[in-house]
mmCIF file of C-alpha atoms and ligand atoms in Angstrom:
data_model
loop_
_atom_site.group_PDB
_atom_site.id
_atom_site.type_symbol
_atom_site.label_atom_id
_atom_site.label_comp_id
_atom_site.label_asym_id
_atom_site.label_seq_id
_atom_site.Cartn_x
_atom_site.Cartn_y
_atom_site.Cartn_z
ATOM 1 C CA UNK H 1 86.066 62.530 24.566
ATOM 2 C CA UNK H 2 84.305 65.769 26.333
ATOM 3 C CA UNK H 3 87.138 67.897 25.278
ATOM 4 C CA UNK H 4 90.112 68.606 22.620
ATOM 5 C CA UNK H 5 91.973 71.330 22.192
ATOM 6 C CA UNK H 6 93.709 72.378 18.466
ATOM 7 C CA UNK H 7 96.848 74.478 17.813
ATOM 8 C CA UNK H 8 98.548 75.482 14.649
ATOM 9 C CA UNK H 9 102.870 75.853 14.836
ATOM 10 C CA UNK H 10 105.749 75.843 12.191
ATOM 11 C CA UNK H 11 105.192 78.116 9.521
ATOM 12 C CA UNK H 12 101.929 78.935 8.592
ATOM 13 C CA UNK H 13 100.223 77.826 5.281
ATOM 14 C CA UNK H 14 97.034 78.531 3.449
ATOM 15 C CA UNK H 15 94.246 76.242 4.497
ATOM 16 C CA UNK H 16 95.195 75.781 8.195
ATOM 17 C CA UNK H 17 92.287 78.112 8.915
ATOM 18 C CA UNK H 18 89.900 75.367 6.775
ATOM 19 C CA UNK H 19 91.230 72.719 8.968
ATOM 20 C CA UNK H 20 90.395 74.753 12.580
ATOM 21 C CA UNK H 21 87.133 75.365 11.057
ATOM 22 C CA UNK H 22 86.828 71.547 9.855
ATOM 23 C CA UNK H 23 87.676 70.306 13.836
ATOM 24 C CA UNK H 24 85.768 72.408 14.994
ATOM 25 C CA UNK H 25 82.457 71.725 13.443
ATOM 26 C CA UNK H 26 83.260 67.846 13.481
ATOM 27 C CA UNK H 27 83.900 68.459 17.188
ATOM 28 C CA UNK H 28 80.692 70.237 17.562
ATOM 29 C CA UNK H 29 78.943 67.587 15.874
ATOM 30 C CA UNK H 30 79.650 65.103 18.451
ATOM 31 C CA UNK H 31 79.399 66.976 21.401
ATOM 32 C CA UNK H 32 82.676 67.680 22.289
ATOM 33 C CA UNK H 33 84.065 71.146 23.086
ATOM 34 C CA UNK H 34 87.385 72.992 21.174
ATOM 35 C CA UNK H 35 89.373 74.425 22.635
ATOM 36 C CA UNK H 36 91.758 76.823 20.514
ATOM 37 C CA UNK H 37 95.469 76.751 21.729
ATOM 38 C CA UNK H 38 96.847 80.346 20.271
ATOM 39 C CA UNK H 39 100.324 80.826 18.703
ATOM 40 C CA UNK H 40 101.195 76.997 18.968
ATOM 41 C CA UNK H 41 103.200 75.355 21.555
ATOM 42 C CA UNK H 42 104.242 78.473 22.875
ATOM 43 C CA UNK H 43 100.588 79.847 23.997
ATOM 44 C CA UNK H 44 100.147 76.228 25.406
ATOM 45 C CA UNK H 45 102.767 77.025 27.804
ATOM 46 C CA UNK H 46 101.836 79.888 28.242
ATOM 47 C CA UNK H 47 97.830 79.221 28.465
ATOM 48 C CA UNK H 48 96.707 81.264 25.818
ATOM 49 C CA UNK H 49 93.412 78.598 25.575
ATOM 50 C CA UNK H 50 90.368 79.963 24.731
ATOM 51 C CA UNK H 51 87.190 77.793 24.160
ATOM 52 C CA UNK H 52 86.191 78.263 19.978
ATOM 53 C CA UNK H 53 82.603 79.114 19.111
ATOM 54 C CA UNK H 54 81.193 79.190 15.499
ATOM 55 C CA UNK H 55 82.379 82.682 15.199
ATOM 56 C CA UNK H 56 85.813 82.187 15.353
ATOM 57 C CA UNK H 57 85.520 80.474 12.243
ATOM 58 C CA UNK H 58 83.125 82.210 10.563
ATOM 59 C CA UNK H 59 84.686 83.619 7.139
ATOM 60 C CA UNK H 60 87.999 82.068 7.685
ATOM 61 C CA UNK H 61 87.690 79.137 5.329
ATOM 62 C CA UNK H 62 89.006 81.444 2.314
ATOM 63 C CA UNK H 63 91.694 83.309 4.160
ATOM 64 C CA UNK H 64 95.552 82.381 3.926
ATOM 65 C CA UNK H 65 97.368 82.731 7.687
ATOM 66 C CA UNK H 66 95.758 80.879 10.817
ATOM 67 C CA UNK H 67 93.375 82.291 12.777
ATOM 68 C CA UNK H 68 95.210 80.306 15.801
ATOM 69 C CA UNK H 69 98.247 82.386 15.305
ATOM 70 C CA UNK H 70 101.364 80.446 14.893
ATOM 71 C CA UNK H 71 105.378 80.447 16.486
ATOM 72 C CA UNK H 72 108.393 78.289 16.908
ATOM 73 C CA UNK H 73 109.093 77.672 20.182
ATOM 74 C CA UNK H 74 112.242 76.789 21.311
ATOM 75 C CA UNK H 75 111.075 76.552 25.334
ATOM 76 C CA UNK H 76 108.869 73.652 24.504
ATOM 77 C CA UNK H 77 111.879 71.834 23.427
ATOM 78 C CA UNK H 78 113.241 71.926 27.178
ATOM 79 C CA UNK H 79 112.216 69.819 30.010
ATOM 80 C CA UNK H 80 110.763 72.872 32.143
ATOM 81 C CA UNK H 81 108.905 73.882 28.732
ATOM 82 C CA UNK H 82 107.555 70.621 28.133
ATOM 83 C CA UNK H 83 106.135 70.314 31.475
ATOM 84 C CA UNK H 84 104.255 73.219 31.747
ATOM 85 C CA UNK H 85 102.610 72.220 28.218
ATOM 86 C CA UNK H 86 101.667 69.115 30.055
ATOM 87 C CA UNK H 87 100.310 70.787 32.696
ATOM 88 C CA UNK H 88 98.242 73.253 30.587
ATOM 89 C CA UNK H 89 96.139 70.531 28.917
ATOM 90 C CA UNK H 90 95.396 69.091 32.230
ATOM 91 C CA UNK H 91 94.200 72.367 33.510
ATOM 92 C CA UNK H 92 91.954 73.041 31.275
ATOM 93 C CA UNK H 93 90.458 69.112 30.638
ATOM 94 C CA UNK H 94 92.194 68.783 27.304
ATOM 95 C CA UNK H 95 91.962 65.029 26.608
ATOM 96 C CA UNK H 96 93.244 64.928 23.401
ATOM 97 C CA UNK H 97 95.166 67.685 21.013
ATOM 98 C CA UNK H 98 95.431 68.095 17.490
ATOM 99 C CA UNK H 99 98.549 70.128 15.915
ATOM 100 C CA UNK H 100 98.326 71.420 12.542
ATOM 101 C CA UNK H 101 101.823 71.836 11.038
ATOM 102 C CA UNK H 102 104.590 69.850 9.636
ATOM 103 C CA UNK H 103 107.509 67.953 10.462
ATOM 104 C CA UNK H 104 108.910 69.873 13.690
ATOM 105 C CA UNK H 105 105.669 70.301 14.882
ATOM 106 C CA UNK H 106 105.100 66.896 14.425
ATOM 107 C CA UNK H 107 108.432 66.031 16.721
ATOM 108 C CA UNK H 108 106.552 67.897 19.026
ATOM 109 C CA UNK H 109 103.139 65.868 18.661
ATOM 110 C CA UNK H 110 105.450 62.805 19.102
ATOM 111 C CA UNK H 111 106.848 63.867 22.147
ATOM 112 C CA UNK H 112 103.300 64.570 23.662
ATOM 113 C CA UNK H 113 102.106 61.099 22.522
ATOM 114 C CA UNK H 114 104.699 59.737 23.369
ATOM 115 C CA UNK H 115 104.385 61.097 27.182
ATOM 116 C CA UNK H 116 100.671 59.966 27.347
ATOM 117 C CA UNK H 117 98.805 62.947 25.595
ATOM 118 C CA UNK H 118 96.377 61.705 23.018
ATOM 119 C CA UNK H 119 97.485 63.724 20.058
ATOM 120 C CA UNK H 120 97.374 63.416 16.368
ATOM 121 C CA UNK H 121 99.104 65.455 13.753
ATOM 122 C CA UNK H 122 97.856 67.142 10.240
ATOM 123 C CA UNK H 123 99.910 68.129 7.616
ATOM 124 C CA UNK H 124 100.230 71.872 7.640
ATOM 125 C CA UNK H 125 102.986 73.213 5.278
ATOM 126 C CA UNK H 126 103.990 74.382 1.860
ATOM 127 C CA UNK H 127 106.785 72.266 1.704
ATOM 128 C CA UNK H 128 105.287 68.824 0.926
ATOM 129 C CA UNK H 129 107.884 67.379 2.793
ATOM 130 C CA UNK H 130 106.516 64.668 5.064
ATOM 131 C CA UNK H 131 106.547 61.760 2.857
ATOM 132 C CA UNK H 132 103.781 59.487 4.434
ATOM 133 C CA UNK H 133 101.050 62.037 2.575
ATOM 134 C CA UNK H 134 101.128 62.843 -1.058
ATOM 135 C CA UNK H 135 100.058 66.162 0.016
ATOM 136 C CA UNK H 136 100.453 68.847 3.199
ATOM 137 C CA UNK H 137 97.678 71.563 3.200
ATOM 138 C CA UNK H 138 99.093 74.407 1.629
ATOM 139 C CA UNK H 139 101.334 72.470 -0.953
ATOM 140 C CA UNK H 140 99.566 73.423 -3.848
ATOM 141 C CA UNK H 141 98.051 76.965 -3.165
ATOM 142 C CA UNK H 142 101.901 77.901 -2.926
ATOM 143 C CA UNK H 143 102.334 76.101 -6.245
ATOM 144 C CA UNK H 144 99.479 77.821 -7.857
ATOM 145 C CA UNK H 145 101.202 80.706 -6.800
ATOM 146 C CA UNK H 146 104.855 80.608 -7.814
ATOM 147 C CA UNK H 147 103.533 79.349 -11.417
ATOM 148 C CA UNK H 148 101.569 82.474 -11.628
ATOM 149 C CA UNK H 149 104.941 84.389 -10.799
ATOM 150 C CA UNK H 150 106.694 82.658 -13.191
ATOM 151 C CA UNK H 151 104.394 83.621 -15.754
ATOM 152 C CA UNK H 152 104.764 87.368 -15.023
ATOM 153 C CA UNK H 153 108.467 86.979 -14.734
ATOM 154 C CA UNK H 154 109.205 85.445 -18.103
ATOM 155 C CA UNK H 155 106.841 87.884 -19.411
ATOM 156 C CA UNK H 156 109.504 91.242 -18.262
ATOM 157 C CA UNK H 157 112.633 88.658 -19.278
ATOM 158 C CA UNK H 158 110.891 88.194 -23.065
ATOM 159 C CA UNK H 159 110.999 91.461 -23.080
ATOM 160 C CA UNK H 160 114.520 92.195 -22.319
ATOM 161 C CA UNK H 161 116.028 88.718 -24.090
ATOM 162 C CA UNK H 162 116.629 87.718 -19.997
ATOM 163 C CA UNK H 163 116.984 84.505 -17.821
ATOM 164 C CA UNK H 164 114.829 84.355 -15.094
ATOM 165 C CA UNK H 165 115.638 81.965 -11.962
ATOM 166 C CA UNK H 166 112.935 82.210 -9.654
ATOM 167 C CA UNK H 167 114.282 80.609 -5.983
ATOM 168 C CA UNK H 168 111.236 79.275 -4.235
ATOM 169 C CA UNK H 169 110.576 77.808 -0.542
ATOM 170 C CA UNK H 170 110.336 73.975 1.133
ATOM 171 C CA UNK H 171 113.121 73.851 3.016
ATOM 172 C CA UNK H 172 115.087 70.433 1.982
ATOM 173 C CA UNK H 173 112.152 69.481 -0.330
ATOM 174 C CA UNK H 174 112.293 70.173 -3.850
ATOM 175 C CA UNK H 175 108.713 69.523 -4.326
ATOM 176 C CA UNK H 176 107.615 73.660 -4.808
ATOM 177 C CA UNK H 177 110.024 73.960 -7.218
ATOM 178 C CA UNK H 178 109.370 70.905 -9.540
ATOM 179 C CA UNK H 179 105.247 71.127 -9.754
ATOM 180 C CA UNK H 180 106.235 74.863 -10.210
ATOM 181 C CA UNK H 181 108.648 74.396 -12.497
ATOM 182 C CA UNK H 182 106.117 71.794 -14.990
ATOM 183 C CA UNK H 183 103.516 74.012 -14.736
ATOM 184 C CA UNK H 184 105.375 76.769 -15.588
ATOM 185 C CA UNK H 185 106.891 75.270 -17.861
ATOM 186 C CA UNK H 186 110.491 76.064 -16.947
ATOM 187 C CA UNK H 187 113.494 75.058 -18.892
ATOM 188 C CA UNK H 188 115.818 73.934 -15.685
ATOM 189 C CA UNK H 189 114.344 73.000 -12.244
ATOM 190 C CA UNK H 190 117.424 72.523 -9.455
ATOM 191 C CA UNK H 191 116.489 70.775 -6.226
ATOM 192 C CA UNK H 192 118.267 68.916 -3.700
ATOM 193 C CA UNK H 193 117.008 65.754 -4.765
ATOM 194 C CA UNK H 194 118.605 66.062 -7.971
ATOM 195 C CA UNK H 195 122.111 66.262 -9.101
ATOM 196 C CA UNK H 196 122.186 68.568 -11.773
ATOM 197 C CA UNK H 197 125.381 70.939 -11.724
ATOM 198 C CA UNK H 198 125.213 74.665 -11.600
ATOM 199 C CA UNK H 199 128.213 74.147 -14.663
ATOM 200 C CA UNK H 200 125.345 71.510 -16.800
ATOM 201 C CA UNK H 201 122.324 73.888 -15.975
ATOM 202 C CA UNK H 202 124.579 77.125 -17.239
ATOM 203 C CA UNK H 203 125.375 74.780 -20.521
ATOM 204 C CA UNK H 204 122.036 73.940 -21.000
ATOM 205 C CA UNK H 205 121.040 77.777 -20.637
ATOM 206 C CA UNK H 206 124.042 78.651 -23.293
ATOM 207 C CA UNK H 207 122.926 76.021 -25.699
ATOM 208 C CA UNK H 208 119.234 77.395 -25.552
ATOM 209 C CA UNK H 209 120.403 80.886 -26.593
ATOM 210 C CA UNK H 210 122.537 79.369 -29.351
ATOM 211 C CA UNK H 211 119.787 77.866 -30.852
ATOM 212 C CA UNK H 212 118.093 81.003 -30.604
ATOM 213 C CA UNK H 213 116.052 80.681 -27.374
ATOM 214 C CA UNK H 214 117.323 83.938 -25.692
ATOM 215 C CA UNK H 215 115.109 83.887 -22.665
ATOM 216 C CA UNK H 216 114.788 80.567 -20.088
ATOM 217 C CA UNK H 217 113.505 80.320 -17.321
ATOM 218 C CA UNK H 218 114.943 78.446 -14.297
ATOM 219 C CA UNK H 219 113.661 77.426 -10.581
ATOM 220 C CA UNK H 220 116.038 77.032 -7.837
ATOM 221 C CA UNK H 221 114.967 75.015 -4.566
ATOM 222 C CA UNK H 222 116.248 76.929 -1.834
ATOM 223 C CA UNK H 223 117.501 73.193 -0.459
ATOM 224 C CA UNK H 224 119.741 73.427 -3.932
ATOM 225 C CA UNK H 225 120.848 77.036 -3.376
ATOM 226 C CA UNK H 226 120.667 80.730 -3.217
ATOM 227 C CA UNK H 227 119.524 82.141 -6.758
ATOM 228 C CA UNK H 228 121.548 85.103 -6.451
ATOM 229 C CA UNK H 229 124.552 82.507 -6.187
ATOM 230 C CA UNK H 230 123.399 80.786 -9.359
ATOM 231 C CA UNK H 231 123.039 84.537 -10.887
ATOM 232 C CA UNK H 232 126.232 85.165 -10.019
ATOM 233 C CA UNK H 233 127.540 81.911 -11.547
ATOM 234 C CA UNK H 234 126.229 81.913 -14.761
ATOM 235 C CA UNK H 235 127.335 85.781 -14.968
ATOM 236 C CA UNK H 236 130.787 84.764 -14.186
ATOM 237 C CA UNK H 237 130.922 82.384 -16.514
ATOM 238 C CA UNK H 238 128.850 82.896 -20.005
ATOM 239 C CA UNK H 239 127.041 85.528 -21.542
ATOM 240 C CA UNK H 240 123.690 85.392 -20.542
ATOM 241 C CA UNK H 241 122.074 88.353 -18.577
ATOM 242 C CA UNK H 242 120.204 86.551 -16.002
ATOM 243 C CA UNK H 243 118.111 88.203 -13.335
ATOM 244 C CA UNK H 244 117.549 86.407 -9.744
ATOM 245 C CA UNK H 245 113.905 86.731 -8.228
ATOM 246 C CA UNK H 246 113.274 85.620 -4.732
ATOM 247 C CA UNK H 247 109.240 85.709 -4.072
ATOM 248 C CA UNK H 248 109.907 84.772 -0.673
ATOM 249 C CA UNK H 249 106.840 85.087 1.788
ATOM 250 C CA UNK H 250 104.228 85.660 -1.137
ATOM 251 C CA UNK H 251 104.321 81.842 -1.364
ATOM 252 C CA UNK H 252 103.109 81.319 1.796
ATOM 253 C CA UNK H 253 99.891 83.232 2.295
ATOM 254 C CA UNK H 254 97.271 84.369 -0.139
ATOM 255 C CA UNK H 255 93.837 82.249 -0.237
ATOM 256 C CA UNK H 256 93.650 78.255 -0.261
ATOM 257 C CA UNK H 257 93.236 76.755 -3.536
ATOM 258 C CA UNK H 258 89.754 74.688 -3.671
ATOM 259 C CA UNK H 259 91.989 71.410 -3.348
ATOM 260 C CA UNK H 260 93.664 72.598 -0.455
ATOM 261 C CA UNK H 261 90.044 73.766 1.606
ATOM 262 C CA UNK H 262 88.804 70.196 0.423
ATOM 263 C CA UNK H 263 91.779 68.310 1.751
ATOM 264 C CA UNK H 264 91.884 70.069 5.311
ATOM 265 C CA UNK H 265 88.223 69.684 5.565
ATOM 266 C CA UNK H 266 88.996 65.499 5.232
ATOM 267 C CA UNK H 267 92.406 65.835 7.129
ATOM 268 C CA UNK H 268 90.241 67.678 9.754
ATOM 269 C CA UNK H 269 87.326 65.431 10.166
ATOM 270 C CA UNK H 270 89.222 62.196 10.385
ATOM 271 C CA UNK H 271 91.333 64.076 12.929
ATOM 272 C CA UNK H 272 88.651 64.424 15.215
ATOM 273 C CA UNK H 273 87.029 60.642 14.709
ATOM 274 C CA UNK H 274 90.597 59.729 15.666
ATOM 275 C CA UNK H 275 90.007 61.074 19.238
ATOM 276 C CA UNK H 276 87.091 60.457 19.342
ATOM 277 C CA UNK H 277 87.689 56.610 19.487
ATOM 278 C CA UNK H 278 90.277 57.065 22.012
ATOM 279 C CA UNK H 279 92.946 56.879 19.235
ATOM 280 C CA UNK H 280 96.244 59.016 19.544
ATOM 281 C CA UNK H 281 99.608 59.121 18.663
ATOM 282 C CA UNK H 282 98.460 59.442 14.779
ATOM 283 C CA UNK H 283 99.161 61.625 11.555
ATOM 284 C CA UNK H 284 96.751 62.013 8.914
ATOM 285 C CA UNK H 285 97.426 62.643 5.819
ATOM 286 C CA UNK H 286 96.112 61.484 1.882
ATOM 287 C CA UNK H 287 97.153 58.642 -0.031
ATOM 288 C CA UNK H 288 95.915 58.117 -3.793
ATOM 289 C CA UNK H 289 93.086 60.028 -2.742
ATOM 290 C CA UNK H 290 92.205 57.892 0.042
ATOM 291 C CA UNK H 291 92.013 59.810 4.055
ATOM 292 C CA UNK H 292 94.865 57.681 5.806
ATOM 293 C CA UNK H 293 96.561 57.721 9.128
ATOM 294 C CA UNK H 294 100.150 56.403 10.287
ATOM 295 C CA UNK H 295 101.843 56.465 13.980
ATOM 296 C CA UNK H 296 103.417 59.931 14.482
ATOM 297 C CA UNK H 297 106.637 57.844 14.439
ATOM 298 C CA UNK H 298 106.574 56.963 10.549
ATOM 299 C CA UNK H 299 105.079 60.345 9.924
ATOM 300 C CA UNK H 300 108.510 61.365 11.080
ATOM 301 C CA UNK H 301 110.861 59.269 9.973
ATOM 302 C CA UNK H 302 108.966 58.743 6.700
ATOM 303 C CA UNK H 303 111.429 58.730 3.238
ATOM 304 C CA UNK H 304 110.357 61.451 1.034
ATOM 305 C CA UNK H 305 108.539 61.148 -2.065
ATOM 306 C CA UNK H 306 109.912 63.206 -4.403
ATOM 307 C CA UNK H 307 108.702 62.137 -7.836
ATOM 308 C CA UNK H 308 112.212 61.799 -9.908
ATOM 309 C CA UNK H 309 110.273 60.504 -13.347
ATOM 310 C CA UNK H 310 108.015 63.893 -13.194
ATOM 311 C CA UNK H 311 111.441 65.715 -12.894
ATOM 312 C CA UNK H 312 113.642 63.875 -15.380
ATOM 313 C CA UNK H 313 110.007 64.128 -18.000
ATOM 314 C CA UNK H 314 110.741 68.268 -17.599
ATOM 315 C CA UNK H 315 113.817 68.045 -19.300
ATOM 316 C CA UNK H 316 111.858 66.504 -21.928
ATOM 317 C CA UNK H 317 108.994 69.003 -21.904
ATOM 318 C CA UNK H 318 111.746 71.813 -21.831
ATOM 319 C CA UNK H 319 113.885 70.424 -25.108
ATOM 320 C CA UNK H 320 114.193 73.647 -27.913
HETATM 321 O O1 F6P M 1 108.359 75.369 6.465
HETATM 322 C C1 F6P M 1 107.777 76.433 5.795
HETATM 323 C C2 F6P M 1 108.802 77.449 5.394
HETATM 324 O O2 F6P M 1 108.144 78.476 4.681
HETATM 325 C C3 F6P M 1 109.980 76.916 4.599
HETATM 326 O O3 F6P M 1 109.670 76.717 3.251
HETATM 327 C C4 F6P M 1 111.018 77.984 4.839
HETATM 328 O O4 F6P M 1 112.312 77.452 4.712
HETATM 329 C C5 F6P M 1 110.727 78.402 6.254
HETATM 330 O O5 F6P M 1 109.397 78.032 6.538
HETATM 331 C C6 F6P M 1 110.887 79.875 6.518
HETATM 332 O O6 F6P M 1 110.699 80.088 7.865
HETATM 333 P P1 F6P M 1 110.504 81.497 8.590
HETATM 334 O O7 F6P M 1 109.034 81.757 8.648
HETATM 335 O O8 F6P M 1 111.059 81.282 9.940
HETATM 336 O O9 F6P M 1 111.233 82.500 7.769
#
């Protein structure tokens, strides 16, 4: 291939800027040019394409946010939408197209491939939640982050004999709040996956200050709820002075954890060799440590991966 073009859409995540910078250099390396699609399927449309060079990706591989810009685009979704996208990688030579992002960006990547356009996806989001990869770029600097919350939290509830619940991100996928929750070593984790009652995790929060523990910690998927609503619950019907804590955006941005600069760096590279042998219609992604790739259409439909003996050890780890 002479030329690819790379756009980032969805939410954004830490490490998508490690990934541009990965494609591009691969790209660079065997002779074909980048072209950078800004703010995702949208700019395509609307031909915001702009050729990369080595300084757009200068100093980037550190920073949280994409460099790309990123948007949800609902136009792409129509017929008109999708065939001006079309058109727009033919214009400018774009023979193959990499989108970083995660599972509706990926429906997007299908639909391309699916119409002809060489394209392969890489897992860009904190959610976790496309289950063909054990891990999406930006997965664990998020976790790394809400732990460190959770650490500051429980230190302000210690000091007022409080329960914390922390509600964090991933949409459906409950995958934030459990490696969260173990390595903060919370005392309930709820996620959608799971079917732990709001009236069990309330008992389990009574019993803990009967025995003397008067300050647990909880995490609440937002997939499993609102934490306010769990506030509210356990307020309505115990004791316990509980305090909801939303960190909301915080867990999206920030710097990439080493692991996640590392794994776009992989994801990126074998991104570009993809394309480069003509392949398309692909998803990267990392399985027991090994670079993999699947058809966009199990990437999709894949079954998630939620690991239900790591949650059911917690309530183990959490016993007073
Ligand atoms: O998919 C990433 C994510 O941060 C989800 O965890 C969350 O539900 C959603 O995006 C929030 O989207 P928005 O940026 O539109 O508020």
């Amino acid at each position: 291939m002479k030329c690819i073009g790379v756009l980032t859409s969805g939410g954004d995540t830490p490490g998508m800027n490690a990934a541009i910078r990965a494609v591009l250099k691969e790209g660079e390396d065997r002779g074909i040019n980048v072209m950078g699609i800004y703010h995702g399927y949208k700019g395509l449309i609307a031909g915001m394409v702009k050729q990369l060079s080595h300084q757009d990706v200068e100093n980037v591989m550190h920073k949280g946010g994409t460099v790309l810009r990123t948007a949800r685009s609902k136009e792409f979704t129509t017929q008109e939408g999708f065939v001006k996208a079309v058109d727009m990688l033919k214009a400018y030579d774009i023979e193959g197209l990499i989108v970083i992002g995660g599972d509706g960006s990926y429906r997007g990547a299908k639909l391309l491939a699916d119409n002809g356009i060489k394209t392969i996806g890489i897992p860009g989001t904190i959610d976790n939640d496309l289950g063909y990869t054990d891990f999406t770029i930006g997965f664990d600097t998020a976790v790394n982050t809400i732990t460190g919350e959770i650490y500051k939290i429980r230190d302000t509830m210690r000091a007022h004999d409080r329960v914390g619940v922390v509600e964090v991100m991933g949409r459906n996928c409950g995958d934030i709040a459990l490696w969260a929750g173990v390595a903060g070593a919370v005392d309930i984790i709820l996620v959608p996956e799971c079917d732990l009652s709001w009236e069990d995790a309330m008992r389990q929060l009574v019993t803990n200050k009967l025995k003397g523990k008067l300050t647990s910690m909880v995490i609440i998927a937002e997939g499993a709820g609102k934490a306010e609503d769990f506030a509210n619950y356990v307020r309505t019907n115990s004791d316990i002075d509980i305090k909801a804590i939303v960190p909301g955006y915080i867990q999206r941005g920030g710097n990439p954890t080493a692991f996640d600069r590392v794994l776009a760096a992989r994801l990126g590279q074998r991104a570009v060799e993809l394309l480069d042998s003509d392949i398309g219609g692909r998803a990267v992604g990392i399985r027991n440590n090994q670079i993999i790739d699947v058809s966009l259409d199990e990437a999709v439909n894949s079954v998630d991966n939620f690991d239900k003996k790591l949650y059911q050890f917690n309530s183990v780890l959490a016993k007073f």
